[in-house]
Coordinates of C-alpha atoms in Angstrom, one line a residue:
X461 CA -151.5 -20.6 127.0
X462 CA -150.8 -17.1 128.0
X463 CA -154.1 -15.5 126.5
X464 CA -156.0 -18.8 128.0
X465 CA -154.3 -17.5 131.8
X466 CA -155.7 -14.4 130.5
X467 CA -159.1 -15.1 130.2
X468 CA -159.2 -17.1 132.7
X469 CA -158.1 -14.3 135.1
X470 CA -160.8 -11.9 133.6
X471 CA -163.1 -14.6 134.2
X472 CA -162.3 -14.9 137.7
X473 CA -162.6 -10.8 138.0
X474 CA -165.7 -10.7 136.5
X475 CA -167.3 -13.2 138.2
X476 CA -166.2 -11.2 141.6
X477 CA -167.4 -8.4 140.6
X478 CA -171.4 -9.3 139.8
X479 CA -171.4 -11.5 143.2
X480 CA -169.3 -8.1 145.0
X481 CA -170.9 -4.9 142.9
X482 CA -174.6 -7.1 143.3
X483 CA -174.2 -7.6 146.8
X484 CA -172.9 -4.2 147.5
X485 CA -176.2 -2.7 145.5
X486 CA -178.4 -4.7 148.2
X487 CA -176.8 -4.3 151.1
X488 CA -176.8 -0.5 150.1
X489 CA -180.5 -0.9 149.7
X490 CA -181.3 -3.1 152.7
X491 CA -178.3 -3.1 155.1
X492 CA -180.0 -0.3 157.8
X493 CA -182.3 -3.3 158.8
X494 CA -179.9 -5.0 160.6
X495 CA -179.0 -3.3 163.6
X496 CA -174.9 -4.4 163.4
X497 CA -174.6 -3.6 159.8
X498 CA -176.4 0.1 160.4
X499 CA -173.1 2.1 160.4
X500 CA -171.5 0.2 157.8
X501 CA -174.4 0.7 155.5
X502 CA -174.4 4.4 156.0
X503 CA -170.7 4.4 155.0
X504 CA -171.3 2.4 151.6
X505 CA -174.5 4.5 151.1
X506 CA -172.5 7.6 151.8
X507 CA -169.3 6.8 149.7
X508 CA -172.2 5.6 146.9
X509 CA -172.9 8.8 146.8
X510 CA -169.8 11.0 146.5
X511 CA -169.2 8.6 143.4
X512 CA -171.7 9.4 141.7
X513 CA -172.1 13.2 142.9
X514 CA -168.2 14.3 143.7
X515 CA -166.4 12.1 141.5
X516 CA -169.6 12.2 138.4
X517 CA -168.2 16.2 138.6
X518 CA -165.3 14.4 136.3
X519 CA -167.0 11.6 135.0
X520 CA -169.9 12.0 134.5
X521 CA -173.1 12.1 136.9
X522 CA -173.9 9.0 138.3
X523 CA -170.6 7.6 138.0
X524 CA -169.7 4.2 139.3
X525 CA -166.1 2.7 140.0
X526 CA -167.2 0.1 140.4
X527 CA -168.9 -0.5 137.4
X528 CA -166.2 1.3 135.4
X529 CA -163.8 -1.2 136.6
X530 CA -166.2 -4.6 135.5
X531 CA -167.1 -2.7 132.0
X532 CA -163.2 -2.5 131.8
X533 CA -163.3 -6.6 132.3
X534 CA -166.2 -6.9 130.2
X535 CA -165.0 -5.3 127.0
X536 CA -161.6 -7.1 127.5
X537 CA -164.2 -10.3 127.6
X538 CA -165.6 -9.1 124.4
X539 CA -168.8 -7.3 125.5
X540 CA -170.3 -4.9 123.6
X541 CA -172.6 -2.2 123.7
X542 CA -173.2 -2.4 127.2
X543 CA -175.8 0.5 129.3
X544 CA -174.4 3.6 131.3
X545 CA -176.5 1.6 134.2
X546 CA -174.6 -1.4 136.2
X547 CA -178.7 -2.0 137.2
X548 CA -179.9 -1.7 133.2
X549 CA -177.3 -4.3 132.7
X550 CA -178.3 -6.5 135.2
X551 CA -181.7 -6.6 134.3
X552 CA -181.0 -7.3 130.7
X553 CA -178.6 -10.0 131.1
X554 CA -180.9 -11.2 133.8
X555 CA -184.1 -11.4 132.1
X556 CA -183.2 -10.0 128.6
X557 CA -185.1 -7.0 128.6
X558 CA -183.2 -3.6 128.6
X559 CA -185.2 -1.0 130.3
X560 CA -185.3 2.8 129.7
X561 CA -182.5 4.8 130.9
X562 CA -184.6 6.7 132.5
X563 CA -186.8 4.9 134.0
X564 CA -183.5 2.7 135.5
X565 CA -182.0 6.2 136.5
X566 CA -185.1 7.5 138.2
X567 CA -185.7 4.0 140.2
X568 CA -181.8 3.6 141.1
X569 CA -181.9 7.2 142.9
X570 CA -185.1 7.3 144.0
X571 CA -184.7 4.1 145.8
X572 CA -180.9 4.7 146.9
X573 CA -182.5 7.9 148.8
X574 CA -184.6 6.1 150.5
X575 CA -182.3 3.8 151.6
X576 CA -180.0 7.0 152.9
X577 CA -182.8 8.2 154.3
X578 CA -183.5 4.9 156.5
X579 CA -180.0 4.8 157.1
X580 CA -179.9 8.0 158.3
X581 CA -183.0 7.4 160.3
X582 CA -182.1 3.9 162.2
X583 CA -178.4 5.6 162.9
X584 CA -179.6 9.1 164.2
X585 CA -182.8 8.1 166.0
X586 CA -183.1 8.8 170.1
X587 CA -183.9 5.7 171.5
X588 CA -186.8 6.5 173.6

């Protein structure tokens, strides 16, 4: 009975991570488009880059604490051989195709930098 409750809790946590983490990725990429969300989007992007680079000094470049926590849940549920990138993990889960790590890393950082530049632009541009 206790194992069933533990599995139930892990499955709920897994679902929440899928929804929240994927939603956060989409928000980071597109949140700057909505005027009322621009400041929150910039903050979210800065936290993301802080995790990748500052926490990355200790944990490895590109470290994401949400990926780490989600992967802990997935390992407890029996998932194995997950790619280091959460984006690659999602692509594989959705399509069955595991893209090359360098491609995923290049697209991830490229799109994140583009989103950061867009967010900085819309947050700090002067109105005329």
